[in-house]
PDB file of C-alpha atoms in Angstrom:
ATOM      1  CA  ARG A1472      -5.487 -11.624  -5.083  1.00 58.00           C
ATOM      2  CA  THR A1473      -6.722  -8.543  -6.966  1.00 63.00           C
ATOM      3  CA  ILE A1474      -9.444  -5.970  -6.221  1.00 74.00           C
ATOM      4  CA  ASN A1475     -10.561  -2.967  -8.283  1.00 77.00           C
ATOM      5  CA  ILE A1476     -10.968   0.289  -6.303  1.00 78.00           C
ATOM      6  CA  ASP A1477     -12.715   3.580  -7.090  1.00 75.00           C
ATOM      7  CA  CYS A1478      -9.955   6.216  -7.063  1.00 74.00           C
ATOM      8  CA  ASP A1479     -12.412   9.122  -7.268  1.00 68.00           C
ATOM      9  CA  VAL A1480     -13.688   8.165  -3.793  1.00 64.00           C
ATOM     10  CA  LEU A1481     -10.155   7.992  -2.418  1.00 58.00           C
ATOM     11  CA  GLN A1482      -9.063  11.360  -3.803  1.00 56.00           C
ATOM     12  CA  GLY A1483     -12.348  13.097  -3.006  1.00 52.00           C
ATOM     13  CA  ASP A1484     -12.960  16.749  -3.713  1.00 45.00           C
ATOM     14  CA  GLY A1485      -9.623  18.452  -4.230  1.00 46.00           C
ATOM     15  CA  GLY A1486      -7.697  15.283  -3.320  1.00 46.00           C
ATOM     16  CA  THR A1487      -4.203  14.676  -4.568  1.00 46.00           C
ATOM     17  CA  ARG A1488      -2.359  11.678  -5.966  1.00 49.00           C
ATOM     18  CA  THR A1489       0.179  11.917  -3.123  1.00 47.00           C
ATOM     19  CA  ALA A1490      -2.609  11.774  -0.549  1.00 50.00           C
ATOM     20  CA  SER A1491      -3.959   8.627  -2.222  1.00 58.00           C
ATOM     21  CA  VAL A1492      -0.475   7.044  -2.194  1.00 64.00           C
ATOM     22  CA  THR A1493      -0.184   7.802   1.519  1.00 72.00           C
ATOM     23  CA  GLY A1494      -3.697   6.402   1.973  1.00 78.00           C
ATOM     24  CA  GLY A1495      -2.430   3.103   0.565  1.00 82.00           C
ATOM     25  CA  PHE A1496       0.256   2.847   3.252  1.00 81.00           C
ATOM     26  CA  VAL A1497      -2.184   3.744   6.005  1.00 86.00           C
ATOM     27  CA  ALA A1498      -4.870   1.330   4.756  1.00 89.00           C
ATOM     28  CA  LEU A1499      -2.344  -1.513   4.600  1.00 91.00           C
ATOM     29  CA  ALA A1500      -1.000  -0.701   8.069  1.00 90.00           C
ATOM     30  CA  LEU A1501      -4.483  -0.541   9.610  1.00 90.00           C
ATOM     31  CA  ALA A1502      -5.475  -3.810   7.928  1.00 93.00           C
ATOM     32  CA  LEU A1503      -2.254  -5.474   9.158  1.00 93.00           C
ATOM     33  CA  ALA A1504      -2.874  -4.202  12.701  1.00 90.00           C
ATOM     34  CA  GLU A1505      -6.356  -5.799  12.547  1.00 92.00           C
ATOM     35  CA  SER A1506      -4.963  -9.048  11.071  1.00 92.00           C
ATOM     36  CA  PRO A1507      -1.943 -10.150  13.099  1.00 87.00           C
ATOM     37  CA  GLU A1508      -1.869 -13.448  11.177  1.00 88.00           C
ATOM     38  CA  CYS A1509      -0.774 -11.438   8.122  1.00 91.00           C
ATOM     39  CA  ALA A1510       1.700  -9.199   9.954  1.00 89.00           C
ATOM     40  CA  GLY A1511       4.268 -11.866  10.826  1.00 88.00           C
ATOM     41  CA  TYR A1512       7.671 -12.364   9.280  1.00 87.00           C
ATOM     42  CA  LEU A1513       9.965 -15.346   9.000  1.00 87.00           C
ATOM     43  CA  VAL A1514      13.254 -15.661  10.888  1.00 87.00           C
ATOM     44  CA  GLY A1515      14.777 -19.064  10.248  1.00 89.00           C
ATOM     45  CA  GLU A1516      11.847 -21.424  10.740  1.00 89.00           C
ATOM     46  CA  ASN A1517      10.025 -19.192  13.228  1.00 91.00           C
ATOM     47  CA  ILE A1518       7.213 -16.765  12.460  1.00 91.00           C
ATOM     48  CA  LEU A1519       7.606 -13.629  14.558  1.00 91.00           C
ATOM     49  CA  SER A1520       5.070 -10.886  15.238  1.00 90.00           C
ATOM     50  CA  PRO A1521       6.228  -7.285  14.844  1.00 91.00           C
ATOM     51  CA  LYS A1522       6.111  -4.746  17.655  1.00 90.00           C
ATOM     52  CA  THR A1523       5.250  -1.977  15.179  1.00 92.00           C
ATOM     53  CA  ILE A1524       3.682  -1.757  11.724  1.00 93.00           C
ATOM     54  CA  ASP A1525       6.534  -0.524   9.493  1.00 94.00           C
ATOM     55  CA  ILE A1526       5.802  -0.371   5.743  1.00 94.00           C
ATOM     56  CA  GLY A1527       8.344  -0.271   2.918  1.00 95.00           C
ATOM     57  CA  ILE A1528       7.956   2.012  -0.100  1.00 93.00           C
ATOM     58  CA  ALA A1529       9.268   0.653  -3.405  1.00 92.00           C
ATOM     59  CA  ALA A1530      11.041   3.660  -4.969  1.00 91.00           C
ATOM     60  CA  GLN A1531      12.406   3.698  -8.511  1.00 89.00           C
ATOM     61  CA  VAL A1532      16.005   4.958  -8.610  1.00 90.00           C
ATOM     62  CA  ALA A1533      18.366   5.422 -11.547  1.00 87.00           C
ATOM     63  CA  ASP A1534      19.710   1.869 -11.472  1.00 88.00           C
ATOM     64  CA  GLY A1535      16.943  -0.141  -9.824  1.00 89.00           C
ATOM     65  CA  VAL A1536      14.663  -0.007  -6.813  1.00 91.00           C
ATOM     66  CA  MET A1537      15.259   0.976  -3.199  1.00 93.00           C
ATOM     67  CA  VAL A1538      12.781   0.336  -0.380  1.00 94.00           C
ATOM     68  CA  PRO A1539      12.813   2.955   2.379  1.00 96.00           C
ATOM     69  CA  VAL A1540      10.625   2.112   5.385  1.00 96.00           C
ATOM     70  CA  LEU A1541       7.948   4.270   7.000  1.00 94.00           C
ATOM     71  CA  ARG A1542       7.803   3.562  10.754  1.00 95.00           C
ATOM     72  CA  ARG A1543       4.691   3.074  12.929  1.00 93.00           C
ATOM     73  CA  VAL A1544       2.397   3.793   9.986  1.00 89.00           C
ATOM     74  CA  ASN A1545      -0.802   2.857  11.837  1.00 86.00           C
ATOM     75  CA  GLU A1546      -0.012   5.245  14.722  1.00 89.00           C
ATOM     76  CA  ARG A1547       0.753   8.448  12.789  1.00 89.00           C
ATOM     77  CA  THR A1548      -1.169  11.190  11.025  1.00 85.00           C
ATOM     78  CA  MET A1549      -1.349  11.487   7.239  1.00 81.00           C
ATOM     79  CA  GLU A1550       0.632  14.733   7.459  1.00 84.00           C
ATOM     80  CA  GLU A1551       3.474  13.074   9.416  1.00 90.00           C
ATOM     81  CA  LEU A1552       3.527  10.157   6.982  1.00 88.00           C
ATOM     82  CA  LEU A1553       3.521  12.419   3.940  1.00 87.00           C
ATOM     83  CA  GLU A1554       6.467  14.385   5.332  1.00 92.00           C
ATOM     84  CA  ASP A1555       8.454  11.176   5.992  1.00 93.00           C
ATOM     85  CA  TYR A1556       7.392   9.727   2.627  1.00 91.00           C
ATOM     86  CA  ASN A1557       8.723  12.767   0.731  1.00 92.00           C
ATOM     87  CA  ARG A1558      11.960  12.794   2.766  1.00 94.00           C
ATOM     88  CA  LEU A1559      12.612   9.062   2.341  1.00 95.00           C
ATOM     89  CA  ILE A1560      11.828   9.028  -1.398  1.00 93.00           C
ATOM     90  CA  ALA A1561      14.171  12.010  -1.959  1.00 94.00           C
ATOM     91  CA  GLN A1562      16.938  10.290   0.030  1.00 95.00           C
ATOM     92  CA  ALA A1563      16.410   7.011  -1.846  1.00 94.00           C
ATOM     93  CA  ARG A1564      16.640   8.725  -5.244  1.00 92.00           C
ATOM     94  CA  ARG A1565      19.914  10.357  -4.155  1.00 92.00           C
ATOM     95  CA  ARG A1566      21.073   7.004  -2.698  1.00 91.00           C
ATOM     96  CA  ARG A1567      21.445   8.633   0.718  1.00 92.00           C
ATOM     97  CA  LEU A1568      19.324   6.291   2.842  1.00 92.00           C
ATOM     98  CA  ALA A1569      20.711   5.371   6.245  1.00 93.00           C
ATOM     99  CA  PRO A1570      20.631   1.591   6.908  1.00 92.00           C
ATOM    100  CA  GLU A1571      17.943   2.048   9.563  1.00 93.00           C
ATOM    101  CA  ASP A1572      15.746   3.768   6.947  1.00 95.00           C
ATOM    102  CA  SER A1573      15.686   0.726   4.659  1.00 93.00           C
ATOM    103  CA  THR A1574      15.356  -2.273   6.970  1.00 92.00           C
ATOM    104  CA  GLY A1575      12.767  -3.759   9.277  1.00 91.00           C
ATOM    105  CA  GLY A1576       9.604  -3.391   7.235  1.00 92.00           C
ATOM    106  CA  ILE A1577       6.965  -6.102   7.504  1.00 93.00           C
ATOM    107  CA  ALA A1578       5.306  -5.262   4.172  1.00 95.00           C
ATOM    108  CA  THR A1579       5.903  -3.091   1.101  1.00 94.00           C
ATOM    109  CA  VAL A1580       3.699  -0.954  -1.140  1.00 94.00           C
ATOM    110  CA  THR A1581       4.706  -0.752  -4.810  1.00 92.00           C
ATOM    111  CA  ASN A1582       3.182   1.324  -7.599  1.00 90.00           C
ATOM    112  CA  PHE A1583       3.522  -0.554 -10.887  1.00 90.00           C
ATOM    113  CA  GLY A1584       0.907   1.828 -12.269  1.00 88.00           C
ATOM    114  CA  GLY A1585       3.695   4.356 -12.781  1.00 86.00           C
ATOM    115  CA  PHE A1586       4.793   2.200 -15.715  1.00 89.00           C
ATOM    116  CA  GLY A1587       1.296   2.208 -17.219  1.00 91.00           C
ATOM    117  CA  LEU A1588       0.536  -1.312 -15.970  1.00 91.00           C
ATOM    118  CA  THR A1589      -2.942  -2.057 -14.690  1.00 91.00           C
ATOM    119  CA  PHE A1590      -1.884  -5.421 -13.259  1.00 92.00           C
ATOM    120  CA  ALA A1591       1.326  -7.078 -12.049  1.00 93.00           C
ATOM    121  CA  ALA A1592       2.245  -9.785  -9.550  1.00 92.00           C
ATOM    122  CA  PRO A1593       4.827  -8.212  -7.222  1.00 93.00           C
ATOM    123  CA  MET A1594       6.910 -10.445  -4.970  1.00 93.00           C
ATOM    124  CA  PRO A1595       7.489  -9.653  -1.275  1.00 93.00           C
ATOM    125  CA  MET A1596      10.993  -8.831  -0.090  1.00 89.00           C
ATOM    126  CA  PRO A1597      12.774 -11.825   1.502  1.00 86.00           C
ATOM    127  CA  SER A1598      12.390 -10.327   4.996  1.00 85.00           C
ATOM    128  CA  GLU A1599       8.685  -9.464   4.531  1.00 91.00           C
ATOM    129  CA  SER A1600       5.498 -11.493   4.257  1.00 92.00           C
ATOM    130  CA  ILE A1601       3.214  -9.187   2.192  1.00 95.00           C
ATOM    131  CA  ILE A1602       3.448  -6.782  -0.733  1.00 95.00           C
ATOM    132  CA  LEU A1603       0.623  -4.526  -1.921  1.00 94.00           C
ATOM    133  CA  GLY A1604       0.765  -3.407  -5.558  1.00 93.00           C
ATOM    134  CA  VAL A1605      -1.187  -0.516  -7.069  1.00 90.00           C
ATOM    135  CA  GLY A1606      -1.975  -0.410 -10.789  1.00 90.00           C
ATOM    136  CA  ALA A1607      -2.460   2.495 -13.173  1.00 89.00           C
ATOM    137  CA  VAL A1608      -5.620   4.531 -12.835  1.00 88.00           C
ATOM    138  CA  THR A1609      -7.970   4.066 -15.783  1.00 89.00           C
ATOM    139  CA  LYS A1610     -11.287   5.682 -16.648  1.00 90.00           C
ATOM    140  CA  THR A1611     -14.141   3.174 -16.716  1.00 88.00           C
ATOM    141  CA  PRO A1612     -17.739   3.898 -17.789  1.00 92.00           C
ATOM    142  CA  VAL A1613     -20.200   3.063 -14.999  1.00 89.00           C
ATOM    143  CA  TRP A1614     -23.973   3.312 -15.272  1.00 92.00           C
ATOM    144  CA  SER A1615     -25.517   5.913 -12.966  1.00 91.00           C
ATOM    145  CA  ASP A1616     -29.200   5.449 -12.111  1.00 94.00           C
ATOM    146  CA  GLU A1617     -29.165   8.996 -10.741  1.00 93.00           C
ATOM    147  CA  VAL A1618     -28.336  10.646 -14.098  1.00 93.00           C
ATOM    148  CA  GLU A1619     -29.473   7.699 -16.267  1.00 95.00           C
ATOM    149  CA  ALA A1620     -26.240   7.667 -18.227  1.00 95.00           C
ATOM    150  CA  PHE A1621     -22.777   6.203 -18.165  1.00 94.00           C
ATOM    151  CA  ILE A1622     -20.300   8.341 -16.224  1.00 92.00           C
ATOM    152  CA  PRO A1623     -16.503   7.982 -16.181  1.00 91.00           C
ATOM    153  CA  ILE A1624     -15.053   6.663 -12.915  1.00 87.00           C
ATOM    154  CA  SER A1625     -11.325   6.477 -12.131  1.00 86.00           C
ATOM    155  CA  LYS A1626     -10.433   2.900 -11.162  1.00 88.00           C
ATOM    156  CA  ALA A1627      -7.234   1.059 -10.242  1.00 88.00           C
ATOM    157  CA  ASN A1628      -6.402  -2.534  -9.398  1.00 90.00           C
ATOM    158  CA  ILE A1629      -4.746  -3.326  -6.107  1.00 92.00           C
ATOM    159  CA  VAL A1630      -3.087  -6.684  -5.666  1.00 94.00           C
ATOM    160  CA  ALA A1631      -1.527  -8.409  -2.667  1.00 95.00           C
ATOM    161  CA  THR A1632       0.865 -11.320  -2.712  1.00 95.00           C
ATOM    162  CA  GLY A1633       2.489 -13.011   0.238  1.00 94.00           C
ATOM    163  CA  ASP A1634       5.013 -15.502   1.489  1.00 93.00           C
ATOM    164  CA  HIS A1635       2.937 -18.665   1.967  1.00 92.00           C
ATOM    165  CA  ARG A1636       5.358 -19.933   4.583  1.00 92.00           C
ATOM    166  CA  VAL A1637       3.969 -17.130   6.788  1.00 93.00           C
ATOM    167  CA  VAL A1638       0.448 -16.365   5.563  1.00 94.00           C
ATOM    168  CA  ASP A1639      -2.041 -18.353   3.493  1.00 93.00           C
ATOM    169  CA  GLY A1640      -4.018 -17.191   0.471  1.00 93.00           C
ATOM    170  CA  ALA A1641      -7.331 -16.860   2.296  1.00 94.00           C
ATOM    171  CA  ASP A1642      -5.774 -14.502   4.861  1.00 95.00           C
ATOM    172  CA  ILE A1643      -4.169 -12.469   2.061  1.00 95.00           C
ATOM    173  CA  GLY A1644      -7.567 -12.235   0.359  1.00 94.00           C
ATOM    174  CA  ARG A1645      -9.251 -11.007   3.548  1.00 95.00           C
ATOM    175  CA  LEU A1646      -6.426  -8.500   4.105  1.00 95.00           C
ATOM    176  CA  LEU A1647      -6.757  -7.156   0.553  1.00 94.00           C
ATOM    177  CA  LYS A1648     -10.530  -6.864   0.930  1.00 94.00           C
ATOM    178  CA  ARG A1649     -10.033  -4.860   4.142  1.00 94.00           C
ATOM    179  CA  VAL A1650      -7.448  -2.579   2.464  1.00 93.00           C
ATOM    180  CA  ALA A1651      -9.945  -1.911  -0.348  1.00 91.00           C
ATOM    181  CA  GLU A1652     -12.723  -1.170   2.166  1.00 91.00           C
ATOM    182  CA  LEU A1653     -10.490   1.334   3.966  1.00 90.00           C
ATOM    183  CA  LEU A1654      -9.453   2.977   0.709  1.00 87.00           C
ATOM    184  CA  GLN A1655     -13.106   3.436  -0.215  1.00 84.00           C
ATOM    185  CA  ARG A1656     -13.757   5.115   3.160  1.00 83.00           C
ATOM    186  CA  PRO A1657     -10.914   7.662   3.411  1.00 75.00           C
ATOM    187  CA  GLU A1658     -12.437   9.193   6.543  1.00 77.00           C
ATOM    188  CA  TYR A1659     -11.120   6.099   8.381  1.00 75.00           C
ATOM    189  CA  LEU A1660      -7.532   6.712   7.272  1.00 72.00           C
TER     190      LEU A1660
END
């Protein structure tokens, strides 16, 4: 499932790219907390429900990708999450993650937009049921009735894929729609 979001709304006046990245984690965590059918994970043949909403961060490192995990994302402030995000990404890039910092996530956020891609189909980690991908920001002309002209708007695709043994496509679609709604209303994050 793919949805196009308005990045200018997310960043707002004086917003930053890092704040919008953190907004992605928070929006996914809030949507997962509202949709327990999407927050499960598979252990053997059993689908378990998590006690907390812990979200992985796909981080490019010199020889591949590492996925540090932000804990209790839906319960923490943006400032706390940003601090942990910066710490975990720095540790991942130095290959200094403790085992407890890279396990136990129920979903991951990946930014394929960093490679200039506007669309990709990321695959969830084996221990997770959902992955949210964010594409490159592009400028798109949009007609404005207010100024009676086309104005440039920053847009990006977000895509969610899931393990269909745990969650079906309709639930993934509803989850992605909710993530997009939250991202377009940053005051809720």
